[in-house]
Tab-separated table of C-alpha atoms and ligand atoms in Angstrom:
chain	number	residue	atom	x	y	z
V	92	MET	CA	-16.508	12.729	-23.992
V	93	ARG	CA	-18.715	15.208	-22.395
V	94	SER	CA	-15.734	17.729	-22.000
V	95	PHE	CA	-14.634	16.919	-25.483
V	96	PHE	CA	-17.887	18.018	-27.172
V	97	GLN	CA	-18.237	21.131	-24.681
V	98	ASN	CA	-14.543	22.194	-25.840
V	99	GLY	CA	-14.704	21.383	-29.542
V	100	SER	CA	-17.300	23.055	-31.371
V	101	ASN	CA	-15.712	22.930	-35.114
V	102	ARG	CA	-16.239	20.436	-37.722
V	103	LEU	CA	-12.873	18.494	-37.520
V	104	ALA	CA	-13.440	18.175	-33.670
V	105	ALA	CA	-16.896	16.659	-34.350
V	106	VAL	CA	-15.487	14.321	-36.870
V	107	MET	CA	-12.809	13.353	-34.527
V	108	GLY	CA	-15.230	12.848	-31.726
V	109	LEU	CA	-17.236	10.126	-34.286
V	110	MET	CA	-14.140	8.599	-34.890
V	111	ILE	CA	-13.182	7.803	-31.419
V	112	LEU	CA	-16.709	7.436	-30.219
V	113	PRO	CA	-16.705	3.498	-31.174
V	114	PHE	CA	-13.881	2.764	-29.159
V	115	LEU	CA	-15.158	4.548	-26.077
V	116	ILE	CA	-18.603	2.910	-26.023
V	117	PRO	CA	-17.338	-0.234	-24.570
V	118	ASP	CA	-15.490	1.618	-21.857
V	119	LEU	CA	-18.445	3.801	-20.945
V	120	ALA	CA	-20.767	0.675	-20.821
V	121	ALA	CA	-18.234	-1.418	-18.576
V	122	GLN	CA	-18.893	-1.707	-15.236
V	123	GLU	CA	-15.770	-1.074	-13.024
V	124	VAL	CA	-14.497	-0.495	-9.596
V	125	ASN	CA	-11.628	1.311	-8.258
V	126	ILE	CA	-9.760	-0.082	-5.357
V	127	TYR	CA	-6.949	1.686	-3.198
V	128	SER	CA	-5.189	-1.301	-1.603
V	129	SER	CA	-2.247	-1.668	0.654
V	130	ARG	CA	-2.814	-5.394	1.213
V	131	HIS	CA	-0.262	-7.650	-0.459
V	132	TYR	CA	-1.828	-11.123	-0.032
V	133	GLN	CA	-0.359	-13.745	-2.513
V	134	THR	CA	-4.271	-14.547	-3.295
V	135	ASP	CA	-5.345	-11.168	-4.008
V	136	GLU	CA	-4.421	-11.349	-7.626
V	137	ARG	CA	-6.783	-14.706	-8.066
V	138	LEU	CA	-9.309	-13.054	-5.888
V	139	TYR	CA	-9.309	-10.002	-8.350
V	140	GLU	CA	-9.449	-12.339	-11.419
V	141	ASP	CA	-12.041	-14.498	-10.222
V	142	PHE	CA	-14.375	-11.340	-9.166
V	143	GLU	CA	-14.019	-9.933	-12.721
V	144	LYS	CA	-14.950	-13.253	-14.266
V	145	ALA	CA	-17.949	-13.908	-12.145
V	146	THR	CA	-19.233	-10.311	-12.487
V	147	GLY	CA	-17.939	-8.658	-15.473
V	148	ILE	CA	-16.900	-5.841	-13.375
V	149	ARG	CA	-13.410	-4.683	-14.212
V	150	ILE	CA	-11.243	-3.820	-11.176
V	151	ASN	CA	-8.706	-0.860	-11.250
V	152	ARG	CA	-6.039	-1.217	-8.550
V	153	LEU	CA	-3.940	1.525	-7.065
V	154	GLU	CA	-1.389	0.155	-4.573
V	155	GLY	CA	0.411	1.722	-1.859
V	156	GLU	CA	1.308	1.975	1.877
V	157	GLY	CA	-1.787	2.327	4.172
V	158	ASP	CA	-1.358	5.598	5.636
V	159	ALA	CA	0.051	7.044	2.256
V	160	LEU	CA	-3.227	5.827	0.712
V	161	ILE	CA	-5.175	7.455	3.619
V	162	ALA	CA	-3.458	10.856	2.957
V	163	ARG	CA	-3.876	10.500	-0.695
V	164	LEU	CA	-7.777	10.065	-0.437
V	165	LYS	CA	-7.945	12.990	1.956
V	166	GLN	CA	-6.194	15.170	-0.468
V	167	GLU	CA	-8.405	14.045	-3.228
V	168	GLY	CA	-11.777	14.597	-1.354
V	169	ARG	CA	-14.745	14.529	-3.438
V	170	ASN	CA	-12.549	14.269	-6.700
V	171	SER	CA	-11.277	10.877	-5.797
V	172	PRO	CA	-11.796	8.105	-8.257
V	173	ALA	CA	-11.510	5.631	-5.466
V	174	ASP	CA	-14.306	3.332	-4.384
V	175	ILE	CA	-12.838	1.175	-1.782
V	176	LEU	CA	-10.025	1.353	0.543
V	177	LEU	CA	-8.713	-2.307	1.400
V	178	THR	CA	-5.784	-2.301	4.048
V	179	VAL	CA	-4.702	-4.082	7.081
V	180	ASP	CA	-5.360	-3.555	10.681
V	181	ALA	CA	-8.330	-1.999	12.539
V	182	GLY	CA	-5.976	0.894	13.515
V	183	ARG	CA	-5.825	1.975	9.867
V	184	LEU	CA	-9.525	1.415	9.284
V	185	TRP	CA	-9.996	3.698	12.317
V	186	ARG	CA	-7.856	6.183	10.972
V	187	ALA	CA	-9.829	6.339	7.669
V	188	GLU	CA	-13.094	6.292	9.460
V	189	ASP	CA	-11.864	9.199	11.618
V	190	ALA	CA	-10.807	11.348	8.598
V	191	GLY	CA	-14.547	10.704	7.508
V	192	LEU	CA	-13.541	8.756	4.305
V	193	PHE	CA	-15.949	6.006	4.396
V	194	GLN	CA	-19.908	5.877	3.804
V	195	PRO	CA	-22.037	3.495	5.799
V	196	ILE	CA	-23.101	0.300	3.856
V	197	ALA	CA	-26.118	-1.596	4.575
V	198	SER	CA	-25.680	-5.134	3.267
V	199	ASP	CA	-27.663	-8.268	4.526
V	200	GLU	CA	-25.075	-10.434	2.927
V	201	LEU	CA	-21.940	-8.781	4.606
V	202	THR	CA	-23.756	-8.596	8.031
V	203	ALA	CA	-24.756	-12.261	7.890
V	204	LYS	CA	-21.280	-13.478	6.749
V	205	ILE	CA	-19.053	-11.236	9.040
V	206	PRO	CA	-19.183	-11.450	12.837
V	207	ALA	CA	-20.381	-8.121	14.405
V	208	HIS	CA	-17.174	-7.727	16.266
V	209	LEU	CA	-15.115	-7.979	13.026
V	210	ARG	CA	-16.976	-4.980	11.405
V	211	HIS	CA	-18.259	-1.329	11.987
V	212	PRO	CA	-21.344	-1.283	13.790
V	213	ASP	CA	-22.776	1.257	11.064
V	214	GLY	CA	-21.187	-0.449	8.221
V	215	LEU	CA	-18.210	1.912	7.627
V	216	TRP	CA	-15.843	-0.870	7.283
V	217	PHE	CA	-15.900	-4.788	7.422
V	218	GLY	CA	-12.893	-7.267	8.157
V	219	PHE	CA	-12.119	-9.962	5.763
V	220	SER	CA	-9.333	-11.834	7.305
V	221	SER	CA	-7.877	-12.006	10.784
V	222	ARG	CA	-4.051	-12.398	12.262
V	223	ALA	CA	-2.697	-13.036	15.586
V	224	ARG	CA	-0.018	-11.104	17.266
V	225	MET	CA	2.085	-13.752	18.497
V	226	ILE	CA	5.157	-14.234	20.586
V	227	PHE	CA	8.146	-16.496	19.200
V	228	VAL	CA	10.840	-17.876	21.534
V	229	ASN	CA	14.158	-19.269	20.490
V	230	ARG	CA	13.894	-22.694	21.615
V	231	ASP	CA	17.529	-22.916	22.994
V	232	LEU	CA	17.789	-19.463	24.476
V	233	ALA	CA	14.476	-19.323	26.639
V	234	ASP	CA	11.935	-21.526	28.138
V	235	PRO	CA	8.645	-21.215	26.176
V	236	ALA	CA	6.757	-22.300	29.400
V	237	LEU	CA	7.781	-18.871	31.058
V	238	ILE	CA	5.997	-16.839	28.436
V	239	THR	CA	2.294	-17.316	28.487
V	240	GLY	CA	1.114	-13.873	27.872
V	241	TYR	CA	2.021	-10.302	26.522
V	242	GLU	CA	2.540	-9.199	30.131
V	243	ASP	CA	5.499	-11.583	30.535
V	244	LEU	CA	7.559	-9.578	27.925
V	245	ALA	CA	7.933	-6.975	30.740
V	246	ASP	CA	9.513	-9.481	33.031
V	247	PRO	CA	12.988	-8.086	33.994
V	248	ARG	CA	14.252	-11.682	33.678
V	249	TRP	CA	14.166	-10.931	29.725
V	250	LYS	CA	16.386	-8.014	29.931
V	251	GLY	CA	18.331	-7.601	26.625
V	252	GLN	CA	16.375	-10.366	25.257
V	253	ILE	CA	13.210	-8.936	23.161
V	254	CYS	CA	13.252	-8.179	19.458
V	255	ILE	CA	10.342	-6.119	18.249
V	256	ARG	CA	9.504	-3.700	15.437
V	257	SER	CA	9.046	-0.006	15.891
V	258	SER	CA	6.299	1.194	18.447
V	259	SER	CA	5.020	3.629	15.928
V	260	ASN	CA	3.970	0.794	13.661
V	261	ILE	CA	0.225	0.219	13.586
V	262	TYR	CA	0.459	-3.447	14.770
V	263	ASN	CA	2.107	-2.425	17.921
V	264	LEU	CA	0.123	0.615	18.303
V	265	SER	CA	-3.175	-1.773	18.030
V	266	LEU	CA	-1.361	-4.103	20.667
V	267	MET	CA	-0.790	-1.228	23.129
V	268	ALA	CA	-4.398	-0.181	22.554
V	269	SER	CA	-5.539	-3.753	23.664
V	270	MET	CA	-3.122	-3.522	26.765
V	271	ILE	CA	-4.839	-0.063	27.743
V	272	ALA	CA	-8.275	-1.633	27.005
V	273	HIS	CA	-7.403	-4.605	29.326
V	274	HIS	CA	-5.232	-3.103	31.963
V	275	GLY	CA	-5.827	0.650	31.895
V	276	GLU	CA	-3.503	3.479	30.869
V	277	ALA	CA	-1.322	3.522	34.057
V	278	ASP	CA	-0.465	-0.393	34.011
V	279	ALA	CA	-0.277	-0.479	30.041
V	280	LEU	CA	2.456	2.403	30.297
V	281	ALA	CA	4.259	0.590	32.796
V	282	TRP	CA	4.373	-2.736	30.779
V	283	ALA	CA	5.359	-0.638	27.811
V	284	LYS	CA	8.546	0.741	29.551
V	285	GLY	CA	9.340	-2.793	30.810
V	286	VAL	CA	9.307	-4.049	27.325
V	287	VAL	CA	11.368	-1.302	26.124
V	288	ALA	CA	13.737	-2.063	29.145
V	289	ASN	CA	14.140	-5.513	27.619
V	290	PHE	CA	15.035	-4.758	24.004
V	291	ALA	CA	18.098	-6.549	22.743
V	292	ARG	CA	18.509	-3.830	20.141
V	293	PRO	CA	17.001	-0.473	18.906
V	294	PRO	CA	13.714	-1.336	16.867
V	295	GLN	CA	14.516	-1.973	13.357
V	296	GLY	CA	12.898	-3.908	10.152
V	297	GLY	CA	9.538	-5.525	10.007
V	298	ASP	CA	8.176	-8.715	11.759
V	299	THR	CA	10.004	-11.096	9.590
V	300	ASP	CA	13.333	-9.442	10.629
V	301	GLN	CA	12.281	-10.001	14.300
V	302	LEU	CA	11.806	-13.717	13.418
V	303	ARG	CA	15.085	-14.024	11.834
V	304	ALA	CA	16.925	-12.224	14.686
V	305	ALA	CA	15.490	-14.376	17.291
V	306	ALA	CA	16.199	-17.511	15.187
V	307	ALA	CA	19.961	-16.292	14.819
V	308	GLY	CA	20.295	-15.701	18.603
V	309	GLU	CA	20.344	-11.884	18.506
V	310	CYS	CA	17.492	-12.033	21.090
V	311	ALA	CA	15.481	-14.970	22.724
V	312	ILE	CA	11.932	-13.552	21.980
V	313	ALA	CA	10.243	-11.929	19.010
V	314	VAL	CA	6.890	-10.406	18.382
V	315	ALA	CA	5.176	-10.744	15.133
V	316	ASN	CA	1.986	-11.547	13.134
V	317	SER	CA	1.004	-14.910	12.737
V	318	TYR	CA	1.354	-14.815	8.707
V	319	TYR	CA	4.990	-13.933	8.738
V	320	PHE	CA	5.680	-16.966	10.229
V	321	ALA	CA	3.384	-19.094	8.009
V	322	ARG	CA	5.135	-17.426	5.196
V	323	LEU	CA	8.521	-18.655	6.276
V	324	MET	CA	6.953	-22.239	7.133
V	325	LEU	CA	5.877	-22.248	3.599
V	326	SER	CA	8.961	-20.877	1.897
V	327	GLU	CA	10.879	-22.710	-0.419
V	328	ASP	CA	14.159	-21.318	0.812
V	329	GLN	CA	15.651	-24.025	3.349
V	330	ALA	CA	17.081	-20.847	5.375
V	331	ASP	CA	13.445	-19.858	5.890
V	332	ARG	CA	12.361	-23.007	7.107
V	333	GLU	CA	15.449	-23.369	9.541
V	334	VAL	CA	14.295	-19.911	11.133
V	335	VAL	CA	10.967	-21.551	11.727
V	336	ALA	CA	12.511	-25.004	13.184
V	337	GLN	CA	14.392	-22.792	15.757
V	338	LEU	CA	11.416	-21.038	16.997
V	339	VAL	CA	8.678	-21.844	19.216
V	340	PRO	CA	5.169	-20.138	18.295
V	341	ILE	CA	3.143	-18.981	21.202
V	342	PHE	CA	-0.551	-17.851	21.243
V	343	PRO	CA	-0.555	-15.618	24.213
V	344	ASN	CA	-2.831	-15.277	27.016
V	345	GLN	CA	-4.688	-18.525	26.500
V	346	ASP	CA	-5.765	-18.491	30.189
V	347	GLY	CA	-7.332	-15.281	30.096
V	348	ARG	CA	-8.637	-12.782	27.248
V	349	GLY	CA	-6.959	-14.665	24.594
V	350	THR	CA	-4.501	-13.530	21.860
V	351	HIS	CA	-4.970	-10.104	20.209
V	352	VAL	CA	-6.398	-10.534	16.875
V	353	ASN	CA	-6.348	-7.857	14.132
V	354	ILE	CA	-7.984	-7.815	10.763
V	355	SER	CA	-7.610	-6.785	7.429
V	356	GLY	CA	-10.608	-5.038	5.887
V	357	ALA	CA	-12.242	-2.304	3.674
V	358	GLY	CA	-14.915	-0.032	3.467
V	359	VAL	CA	-16.677	1.972	0.579
V	360	LEU	CA	-15.517	5.505	0.214
V	361	LYS	CA	-17.746	8.487	0.602
V	362	TYR	CA	-17.343	9.748	-2.693
V	363	ALA	CA	-17.272	6.386	-4.507
V	364	PRO	CA	-18.210	6.982	-8.124
V	365	HIS	CA	-19.199	3.222	-8.274
V	366	GLN	CA	-21.012	2.288	-5.061
V	367	LYS	CA	-22.984	-0.419	-6.560
V	368	GLU	CA	-19.999	-2.207	-7.912
V	369	ALA	CA	-18.057	-1.571	-4.692
V	370	ILE	CA	-20.628	-3.340	-2.569
V	371	ALA	CA	-20.589	-6.181	-4.898
V	372	PHE	CA	-16.809	-6.554	-4.329
V	373	LEU	CA	-17.091	-6.563	-0.545
V	374	GLU	CA	-19.883	-9.184	-0.747
V	375	TYR	CA	-17.516	-11.067	-2.967
V	376	LEU	CA	-14.588	-10.972	-0.452
V	377	ALA	CA	-17.104	-12.099	2.185
V	378	SER	CA	-18.389	-14.982	-0.257
V	379	ASP	CA	-17.761	-18.772	0.167
V	380	SER	CA	-15.888	-18.780	-3.090
V	381	ALA	CA	-13.472	-15.971	-2.166
V	382	ARG	CA	-12.894	-18.045	1.171
V	383	PHE	CA	-12.329	-21.266	-1.086
V	384	ILE	CA	-9.764	-19.358	-3.187
V	385	SER	CA	-7.858	-18.214	-0.189
V	386	ARG	CA	-7.638	-21.513	1.409
V	387	GLN	CA	-6.823	-23.226	-1.757
V	388	ALA	CA	-3.802	-20.798	-2.660
V	389	ILE	CA	-2.427	-21.366	0.818
V	390	MET	CA	-2.500	-24.831	0.339
V	391	ASN	CA	-0.729	-24.879	-3.263
V	392	ILE	CA	2.063	-22.439	-2.026
V	393	ARG	CA	4.461	-25.502	-2.065
I	642	FE2	FE1	1.907	-7.241	7.624
């Protein structure tokens, strides 16, 4: 509206302005929040609807691949309309943090609801769900008892037996980071070389493709995030459930540091035009009702 009146000083423009004014007023008054999201949970639609109903704040969403959204935010700079970046993997949240895209948020509700190890210490981003990076074994091709930790993936006994997606993928970069944190750079590098030496095929596809390949006997062992297995488990397609039946899921490193767990999370962007609404949305994601909807949706998939 402002630019309309600045540009149009003649009478016609003023009349036109009055004509469109009634239609613009509700929009100007409406509260809204703009979310850039690379999360594709089946529950997200219901969460957005529930939030809009509960708060009257309208959600505008732009979906894309995580790194593409980060690149876009960098390019848009202070002109970006985005209030929130919602993405998966702490590695991506770190990339956005490193690019200076987030602003620190102080919210008692978020700090009370989200454990300290699942959020940024200064409130730049918060984790809202967790996923495990797991190992899956074809029950006819390998003895699951021989694979108890990520370290076993480098054992030469598994030469030609491992399916895993590309090492440039953020899930594997974060797993590698955890190996460096636990073993140091030199040992982590030796481990990675050992895993590569055991590849059944050049890395291809996503996590689900690794599960399908292991079930089909193309390899004995696959690495994938927990929800991909759960998705196949809850699929209405019999072929998907046969994949699940053929695989033994393993939560690695139960005798030591535990399984590598990552998060999906979000932060409020530095130039967010709707900061208050953005914080309300993050607080909603951490709320009991959002958790209830997520749980309910999972139960109702079949
Ligand atoms: Fe994923």
